[in-house]
Amino acid sequence: MESRSMDAEIASRTEAIVGRLKPLEGPLLPILHDVQKEFGYVPKAALPVIANGLNLSRAEVHGVVSFYHDYREAPAGRHVIKMCRAEACQSMGGDELGERLLGLLGVDWHGTSGDGAVTIEPVYCLGLCACAPAAMVDGQVISRLDEKMVTELARAVKA
Amino acid sequence: MSVKIYIPGDSGAVALGADRLALSMQKAVRAQNLDAVIIRNGSRGLYWLEPMVEVETETGRIAYGPVRASDVDGLLAAGLLEGGDHPLLLGDPEALPFLKRQTRLTFARCGITDPLSLDDYRKHGGLAGLTNAVAMEPKAIVTQVTESGLRGRGGAGFPTGIKWNTVLEAQAPQKYIVCNADEGDSGTFADRMIMEGDPFLVIEGMIIAGIATGATKGYVYLRSEYPHAILAMNRAVVIAREAGVLGASVLGSDHAFDMEIRVGAGAYVCGEETALLESLEGRRGVVRAKPPLPAHKGFLGRPTVINNVISLASVPVIMDKGADYYRDFGMGRSRGTIPIQIAGNVKHGGLFEAAFGMTLGELIDDIGGGTATGRPVKAVQVGGPLGAYFPRELFDTPFDYEAFAGKDGLIGHAGIVVFDDSADMLKQARFAFEFCAVESCGKCTPCRIGSTRGVEVADKIRDGIETESQITLMTDLCNTMKFGSLCALGGFTPYPVMSALTHFPDDFRPTPGMKSPMPQAAE
């Protein structure tokens, strides 16, 4: 019963987003971005509403959601760390720092720690390649990461 | 008049503490009741000096860097506002060798002006190109761009004017300009810097493209990994619209042009133009077969110009100063300037705009100052994750589209990533396959499956299992991917792999007993 009323809530809030963005040319990505902003992820219950609003099949919408790395099918942890794994960061020891961070948090890439404190995601380039290694923590960019900073970061997000 | 203190709002500077610094400066200025204003400019692109603070004094701008928030009191006590002496004093920024040796046409204003001040933009030569363009026939604009020799700066190097001409000649009730700002290549950040540091330039370039081709609507497809650029571009569009630069009457002329910023969703393949169009239309970013060309059937099936950010940002100066002015820079068929991004394990990393023709060695050793770690340079990857690894033996290669192609490499978006001698080139080759597997859109079998097979083959080589036959297999796999993929993701992944294999064969054949791929430091 509770989940049904939650679904209804999701549906009505999604409907408002669809109604607002539908007039755009190619509205699906902007809608999904706003849905994710609204709920922190793209809930399953939102998909039929979007499909209906845009005259698409539910499968088509699901196909789009699952194609893009940004869209989450479940809520993220309280903090989100996006660690760059691309070449420029590799050249400055990014791989080792990434492994270290995973070890400290006890999660794998794309994982969320058991206490729900943090989700860690790989990202392929933040454009901070001249001051690598770089990461984005809750939307804030940080660069020239070293062991000490990574250790502090792990402590801060778990606190 | 208040003294102007410039603290970059560029995300590279922010990642190094520029926001905290600006906050401290603001507090100190207020507490000490100083007559000064803080302007968040773009970055000059000297990232080892960021955050680089500049003050406007009577004798010109004086720079300090790298400045931390904790340096503020000391700087103010040393007379920052008058350009006073301090251990962080750099002097006239334009006299710094890294800047002095550049030819800044596209990045002329970046790091100098307030990115969101249209007045500043005008005062520093902005809108001069557009002002000329609104009074010209579309065909004449296209001719000028063609004669400038400008080629696509996104990587493919296709002549911009020819692309525009195709769209100009296409008949349709609605045409579009799409700016490809999905700058996903590691080692590249020129698009990001210009969007954050001089967003009106991108807008001006798009409007000129619109007038030249008869397109009245533009989209910037901007990657979600660039939140600062998204914010700057969105704000700039609103300002440009309010000022009548965008809208039903561009600069009071009969031309209409408006635009929107669209945000990507973390798919590298959407940097490929047809995948980008699919994504913009709201579908999976799956590559389309060409023909039809986007110039004939692009966004929503209508004629569309798709240009990279830097291609579009290079147009205003061509319309302002003429095709000859631009074309006179460069070499061979690579005309004008190119914003080269020096990144990775490098001492002096940043943005270096120069005429085509400098050698790779000059850029790495001379301009970049060698590695950040102080160890010898082993390899440099030019052109992003799909670009070749170059060994020192090829450092005499001039920065030129054809010269790089001649060495089985590519310029791409002109990013250079430097690696020191601790790099394991087998590991880099494996990563190239791994990245391709993560980002493949899945349309072409060689890319979708070959990338995963490539990872497996690399692992076998690493473990010393049938090394020679696996190397043959890897070579064969690269050949299949190169000729059997529609776009550059599957088609160019062989570049990093084969260049690593060709130039660093020892890394693929570990000596028995020397299993550790990472040489330990002497100390």
Tab-separated table of N, CA and C in Angstrom, chain A residues 24-30 33 56 60 62-64 66-71 84-92 95-96 123-132 136 139-144, chain B residues 11-12 15-16 47-48 176 184-187 189 192 219 223-227 262-267 279-285 300 343-345 349 381 385 417-419 427-428 431 435 439:
chain	number	residue	atom	x	y	z
A	24	LEU	N	9.986	20.988	-25.800
A	24	LEU	CA	11.343	21.065	-26.354
A	24	LEU	C	11.502	20.136	-27.546
A	25	GLU	N	12.437	20.465	-28.423
A	25	GLU	CA	12.801	19.541	-29.496
A	25	GLU	C	13.739	18.504	-28.881
A	26	GLY	N	13.372	17.235	-28.907
A	26	GLY	CA	14.184	16.207	-28.268
A	26	GLY	C	14.136	16.320	-26.757
A	27	PRO	N	12.953	16.135	-26.170
A	27	PRO	CA	12.791	16.429	-24.739
A	27	PRO	C	13.234	15.326	-23.772
A	28	LEU	N	13.550	14.122	-24.271
A	28	LEU	CA	13.714	13.011	-23.328
A	28	LEU	C	14.896	13.195	-22.361
A	29	LEU	N	16.059	13.565	-22.865
A	29	LEU	CA	17.189	13.720	-21.940
A	29	LEU	C	16.958	14.836	-20.911
A	30	PRO	N	16.488	16.000	-21.350
A	30	PRO	CA	16.180	17.026	-20.333
A	30	PRO	C	15.179	16.533	-19.283
A	33	HIS	N	17.006	14.138	-16.930
A	33	HIS	CA	17.878	14.905	-16.030
A	33	HIS	C	17.071	15.508	-14.876
A	56	LEU	N	6.015	7.254	-26.467
A	56	LEU	CA	7.052	6.244	-26.712
A	56	LEU	C	6.640	4.976	-25.994
A	60	GLU	N	11.419	1.739	-24.920
A	60	GLU	CA	12.289	2.766	-25.495
A	60	GLU	C	12.859	3.672	-24.410
A	62	HIS	N	13.187	2.943	-21.225
A	62	HIS	CA	14.130	2.146	-20.429
A	62	HIS	C	15.469	2.020	-21.164
A	63	GLY	N	15.395	1.821	-22.471
A	63	GLY	CA	16.609	1.694	-23.277
A	63	GLY	C	17.480	2.933	-23.176
A	64	VAL	N	16.850	4.079	-23.163
A	64	VAL	CA	17.609	5.329	-23.064
A	64	VAL	C	18.204	5.478	-21.661
A	66	SER	N	19.000	3.232	-19.534
A	66	SER	CA	20.074	2.275	-19.250
A	66	SER	C	21.308	2.519	-20.115
A	67	PHE	N	21.155	3.274	-21.202
A	67	PHE	CA	22.299	3.531	-22.083
A	67	PHE	C	23.293	4.497	-21.448
A	68	TYR	N	22.786	5.506	-20.766
A	68	TYR	CA	23.649	6.587	-20.285
A	68	TYR	C	24.162	6.334	-18.878
A	69	HIS	N	25.462	6.569	-18.695
A	69	HIS	CA	26.085	6.304	-17.395
A	69	HIS	C	25.505	7.166	-16.267
A	70	ASP	N	25.013	8.358	-16.617
A	70	ASP	CA	24.592	9.293	-15.561
A	70	ASP	C	23.330	8.871	-14.807
A	71	TYR	N	22.443	8.160	-15.490
A	71	TYR	CA	21.153	7.879	-14.853
A	71	TYR	C	21.258	6.692	-13.901
A	84	CYS	N	38.248	10.313	-11.533
A	84	CYS	CA	38.646	10.197	-12.940
A	84	CYS	C	39.599	9.025	-13.125
A	85	ARG	N	39.297	8.191	-14.117
A	85	ARG	CA	40.124	7.014	-14.395
A	85	ARG	C	40.793	7.112	-15.767
A	86	ALA	N	40.739	8.283	-16.393
A	86	ALA	CA	41.261	8.394	-17.756
A	86	ALA	C	42.775	8.615	-17.763
A	87	GLU	N	43.336	8.644	-18.978
A	87	GLU	CA	44.786	8.572	-19.164
A	87	GLU	C	45.580	9.649	-18.426
A	88	ALA	N	45.128	10.907	-18.507
A	88	ALA	CA	45.924	11.978	-17.894
A	88	ALA	C	46.048	11.742	-16.387
A	89	CYS	N	44.966	11.280	-15.785
A	89	CYS	CA	45.013	11.000	-14.344
A	89	CYS	C	45.841	9.739	-14.070
A	90	GLN	N	45.778	8.775	-15.001
A	90	GLN	CA	46.615	7.569	-14.854
A	90	GLN	C	48.095	7.947	-14.828
A	91	SER	N	48.461	8.912	-15.663
A	91	SER	CA	49.877	9.278	-15.779
A	91	SER	C	50.420	9.881	-14.484
A	92	MET	N	49.500	10.308	-13.620
A	92	MET	CA	49.912	10.894	-12.340
A	92	MET	C	49.536	9.983	-11.163
A	95	ASP	N	45.334	5.586	-10.961
A	95	ASP	CA	44.870	4.208	-10.746
A	95	ASP	C	45.105	3.759	-9.316
A	96	GLU	N	46.319	4.023	-8.838
A	96	GLU	CA	46.685	3.597	-7.477
A	96	GLU	C	45.824	4.329	-6.444
A	123	VAL	N	34.758	8.145	-13.609
A	123	VAL	CA	34.383	9.125	-14.618
A	123	VAL	C	35.569	9.187	-15.567
A	124	TYR	N	35.272	9.375	-16.851
A	124	TYR	CA	36.355	9.416	-17.820
A	124	TYR	C	36.534	10.833	-18.302
A	125	CYS	N	37.255	11.546	-17.495
A	125	CYS	CA	37.718	12.904	-17.761
A	125	CYS	C	36.784	13.997	-17.254
A	126	LEU	N	37.372	14.826	-16.407
A	126	LEU	CA	36.682	16.006	-15.895
A	126	LEU	C	37.267	17.273	-16.522
A	127	GLY	N	38.205	17.096	-17.454
A	127	GLY	CA	38.830	18.262	-18.088
A	127	GLY	C	39.814	18.972	-17.179
A	128	LEU	N	40.303	18.263	-16.184
A	128	LEU	CA	41.276	18.849	-15.252
A	128	LEU	C	42.629	18.163	-15.440
A	129	CYS	N	42.935	17.900	-16.697
A	129	CYS	CA	44.050	17.025	-17.056
A	129	CYS	C	45.416	17.646	-16.821
A	130	ALA	N	45.469	18.972	-16.665
A	130	ALA	CA	46.757	19.624	-16.414
A	130	ALA	C	47.025	19.722	-14.916
A	131	CYS	N	46.087	19.257	-14.105
A	131	CYS	CA	46.321	19.229	-12.665
A	131	CYS	C	45.763	17.905	-12.109
A	132	ALA	N	46.153	16.820	-12.780
A	132	ALA	CA	45.700	15.475	-12.418
A	132	ALA	C	46.439	14.973	-11.174
A	136	MET	N	35.499	14.543	-8.491
A	136	MET	CA	34.405	15.446	-8.171
A	136	MET	C	33.672	14.851	-6.978
A	139	GLY	N	29.709	17.207	-6.494
A	139	GLY	CA	29.661	18.315	-7.441
A	139	GLY	C	30.828	19.289	-7.360
A	140	GLN	N	31.669	19.146	-6.339
A	140	GLN	CA	32.823	20.043	-6.186
A	140	GLN	C	34.060	19.388	-6.781
A	141	VAL	N	34.768	20.139	-7.629
A	141	VAL	CA	35.959	19.560	-8.251
A	141	VAL	C	37.188	19.711	-7.349
A	142	ILE	N	37.997	18.669	-7.339
A	142	ILE	CA	39.282	18.729	-6.629
A	142	ILE	C	40.344	18.084	-7.518
A	143	SER	N	41.551	18.586	-7.417
A	143	SER	CA	42.587	18.041	-8.279
A	143	SER	C	43.923	17.959	-7.559
A	144	ARG	N	44.952	17.471	-8.301
A	144	ARG	CA	46.267	17.153	-7.738
A	144	ARG	C	46.107	16.319	-6.464
B	11	SER	N	37.117	26.040	-13.736
B	11	SER	CA	36.999	24.892	-12.830
B	11	SER	C	38.363	24.280	-12.493
B	12	GLY	N	39.339	24.436	-13.390
B	12	GLY	CA	40.688	23.960	-13.066
B	12	GLY	C	41.277	24.733	-11.903
B	15	ALA	N	39.334	23.776	-8.754
B	15	ALA	CA	39.775	22.476	-8.233
B	15	ALA	C	41.061	22.629	-7.419
B	16	LEU	N	41.765	23.727	-7.645
B	16	LEU	CA	42.993	23.986	-6.890
B	16	LEU	C	42.771	25.022	-5.789
B	47	TYR	N	48.341	26.101	-15.649
B	47	TYR	CA	47.737	25.426	-14.498
B	47	TYR	C	48.685	25.159	-13.345
B	48	TRP	N	49.994	25.154	-13.614
B	48	TRP	CA	50.897	24.959	-12.479
B	48	TRP	C	50.986	26.225	-11.627
B	176	TYR	N	19.770	23.719	-38.592
B	176	TYR	CA	20.289	23.873	-37.235
B	176	TYR	C	21.814	24.017	-37.200
B	184	GLY	N	35.146	14.710	-24.467
B	184	GLY	CA	35.386	13.595	-23.563
B	184	GLY	C	36.806	13.067	-23.550
B	185	ASP	N	37.626	13.527	-24.511
B	185	ASP	CA	38.983	12.983	-24.596
B	185	ASP	C	39.822	13.376	-23.393
B	186	SER	N	40.452	12.384	-22.799
B	186	SER	CA	41.365	12.708	-21.699
B	186	SER	C	42.524	13.518	-22.255
B	187	GLY	N	42.942	14.509	-21.479
B	187	GLY	CA	44.032	15.371	-21.921
B	187	GLY	C	43.556	16.602	-22.661
B	189	PHE	N	40.965	20.028	-22.688
B	189	PHE	CA	40.149	20.905	-21.849
B	189	PHE	C	39.992	22.274	-22.484
B	192	ARG	N	36.287	23.285	-22.574
B	192	ARG	CA	35.862	23.665	-21.222
B	192	ARG	C	36.351	25.071	-20.882
B	219	TYR	N	21.991	24.516	-30.942
B	219	TYR	CA	22.088	23.754	-29.690
B	219	TYR	C	23.554	23.536	-29.348
B	223	ARG	N	28.708	18.259	-22.198
B	223	ARG	CA	28.783	17.080	-21.333
B	223	ARG	C	28.491	17.417	-19.867
B	224	SER	N	27.879	16.467	-19.198
B	224	SER	CA	27.451	16.695	-17.817
B	224	SER	C	28.624	16.788	-16.856
B	225	GLU	N	29.801	16.320	-17.295
B	225	GLU	CA	30.985	16.373	-16.425
B	225	GLU	C	31.521	17.794	-16.274
B	226	TYR	N	30.923	18.746	-16.994
B	226	TYR	CA	31.394	20.135	-16.987
B	226	TYR	C	30.359	21.092	-16.365
B	227	PRO	N	30.041	20.944	-15.080
B	227	PRO	CA	28.981	21.797	-14.510
B	227	PRO	C	29.297	23.299	-14.570
B	262	ARG	N	22.108	22.083	-24.121
B	262	ARG	CA	21.617	20.752	-23.752
B	262	ARG	C	22.740	19.977	-23.066
B	263	VAL	N	22.386	19.256	-22.024
B	263	VAL	CA	23.391	18.564	-21.230
B	263	VAL	C	23.406	17.074	-21.564
B	264	GLY	N	24.577	16.538	-21.793
B	264	GLY	CA	24.749	15.117	-22.069
B	264	GLY	C	24.531	14.291	-20.813
B	265	ALA	N	24.749	12.994	-20.915
B	265	ALA	CA	24.461	12.136	-19.767
B	265	ALA	C	25.553	11.094	-19.544
B	266	GLY	N	26.788	11.497	-19.854
B	266	GLY	CA	27.912	10.645	-19.500
B	266	GLY	C	28.193	9.510	-20.462
B	267	ALA	N	27.987	9.756	-21.754
B	267	ALA	CA	28.334	8.726	-22.733
B	267	ALA	C	29.389	9.308	-23.670
B	279	SER	N	21.345	11.408	-29.498
B	279	SER	CA	21.192	11.770	-28.088
B	279	SER	C	20.384	13.058	-27.936
B	280	LEU	N	20.695	14.019	-28.777
B	280	LEU	CA	19.995	15.306	-28.742
B	280	LEU	C	18.503	15.114	-29.041
B	281	GLU	N	18.224	14.139	-29.896
B	281	GLU	CA	16.824	13.861	-30.226
B	281	GLU	C	16.135	13.040	-29.140
B	282	GLY	N	16.918	12.556	-28.167
B	282	GLY	CA	16.320	11.836	-27.052
B	282	GLY	C	16.387	10.330	-27.169
B	283	ARG	N	17.342	9.843	-27.935
B	283	ARG	CA	17.491	8.390	-28.047
B	283	ARG	C	18.823	7.935	-27.470
B	284	ARG	N	19.035	6.615	-27.484
B	284	ARG	CA	20.336	6.073	-27.112
B	284	ARG	C	21.374	6.646	-28.068
B	285	GLY	N	22.564	6.918	-27.550
B	285	GLY	CA	23.594	7.519	-28.384
B	285	GLY	C	24.245	6.499	-29.295
B	300	LEU	N	16.798	16.054	-36.169
B	300	LEU	CA	15.408	15.852	-36.577
B	300	LEU	C	15.270	15.697	-38.097
B	343	ALA	N	49.150	18.091	-20.915
B	343	ALA	CA	48.532	17.551	-19.705
B	343	ALA	C	49.222	16.280	-19.233
B	344	GLY	N	48.713	15.770	-18.145
B	344	GLY	CA	49.241	14.528	-17.587
B	344	GLY	C	50.453	14.795	-16.718
B	345	ASN	N	51.452	13.940	-16.879
B	345	ASN	CA	52.646	14.028	-16.039
B	345	ASN	C	53.617	15.043	-16.644
B	349	GLY	N	51.908	22.247	-17.245
B	349	GLY	CA	50.731	21.837	-18.005
B	349	GLY	C	49.794	23.009	-18.218
B	381	GLN	N	50.664	10.540	-25.328
B	381	GLN	CA	49.495	10.186	-26.124
B	381	GLN	C	48.898	11.474	-26.668
B	385	PRO	N	41.926	9.367	-25.945
B	385	PRO	CA	42.004	7.915	-25.749
B	385	PRO	C	42.060	7.123	-27.056
B	417	VAL	N	48.992	13.966	-23.580
B	417	VAL	CA	49.157	13.445	-22.221
B	417	VAL	C	50.554	12.830	-22.104
B	418	VAL	N	51.313	13.344	-21.157
B	418	VAL	CA	52.698	12.917	-20.984
B	418	VAL	C	52.790	11.806	-19.930
B	419	PHE	N	53.578	10.784	-20.239
B	419	PHE	CA	53.820	9.683	-19.293
B	419	PHE	C	55.309	9.583	-19.013
B	427	LYS	N	49.740	-2.068	-20.261
B	427	LYS	CA	48.610	-1.660	-19.435
B	427	LYS	C	47.810	-0.560	-20.147
B	428	GLN	N	48.528	0.350	-20.811
B	428	GLN	CA	47.837	1.431	-21.538
B	428	GLN	C	47.048	0.869	-22.715
B	431	PHE	N	44.022	-0.673	-21.399
B	431	PHE	CA	43.029	0.347	-21.027
B	431	PHE	C	42.271	0.856	-22.246
B	435	PHE	N	38.368	0.860	-22.179
B	435	PHE	CA	37.586	2.084	-22.351
B	435	PHE	C	36.596	1.927	-23.503
B	439	GLU	N	32.525	2.195	-23.300
B	439	GLU	CA	31.833	3.282	-23.996
B	439	GLU	C	31.215	2.902	-25.335
